[in-house]
Amino acid sequence: MNKDVIQGKWTQLKGQIQARWGDLTDDVFDVSEGNSQYLAGKLQEQYGWDRDRAEREVADFSRSLH
């Protein structure tokens, strides 16, 4: 699933994303509005992951939606 699809289905996906990364706040989801780079940055910040891991987590999540 590419970035455009994530942005287009953001409202539906938000619940699944919150279930996966429960430490992120509603504000993060409201601001990101499907922006995968922003989401990866917030995962880095919240969980202390390096950039590659955060981007991999977002990519893995995207692939799991197929």
XYZ file of C-alpha atoms in Angstrom:
66
model
C 0.000 0.000 0.000
C 1.519 3.249 -1.017
C 1.533 6.627 0.682
C -1.448 7.945 -1.304
C -3.610 5.006 -0.296
C -2.679 5.429 3.360
C -3.607 9.111 3.210
C -6.867 8.329 1.438
C -7.919 5.716 3.977
C -6.479 7.484 7.001
C -9.716 7.621 8.974
C -10.292 3.888 8.598
C -6.679 2.984 9.307
C -6.238 5.221 12.327
C -7.812 2.669 14.680
C -5.544 -0.117 13.447
C -2.495 2.100 13.795
C -3.482 3.126 17.320
C -3.853 -0.543 18.245
C -0.367 -1.315 16.932
C 1.409 1.714 18.410
C -0.694 2.569 21.432
C 1.864 4.918 22.967
C 1.239 7.495 20.248
C -1.284 10.166 21.128
C -4.380 11.221 19.212
C -2.598 14.493 18.446
C 0.078 12.591 16.523
C -2.579 10.888 14.425
C -4.459 14.114 13.824
C -1.343 15.952 12.675
C 0.123 13.142 10.571
C -3.046 12.570 8.502
C -1.447 9.597 6.786
C 2.007 11.083 6.265
C 4.197 8.017 6.658
C 7.409 10.034 7.161
C 5.846 12.033 9.983
C 4.523 8.838 11.552
C 7.961 7.205 11.311
C 9.503 10.256 12.964
C 7.052 10.077 15.834
C 7.752 6.359 16.249
C 11.456 7.187 16.469
C 10.766 9.811 19.083
C 8.333 7.758 21.169
C 10.042 4.368 21.062
C 13.680 5.433 20.684
C 14.099 3.534 17.427
C 16.561 4.502 14.739
C 15.218 5.924 11.479
C 15.540 2.634 9.581
C 13.556 0.691 12.153
C 10.788 3.289 12.326
C 10.466 3.388 8.540
C 10.540 -0.424 8.414
C 7.748 -0.607 11.003
C 5.578 1.739 8.933
C 6.371 -0.181 5.734
C 5.601 -3.526 7.417
C 2.300 -2.141 8.636
C 1.470 -0.929 5.125
C 2.222 -4.347 3.657
C 0.057 -6.049 6.288
C -2.968 -4.157 4.998
C -3.039 -5.965 1.664
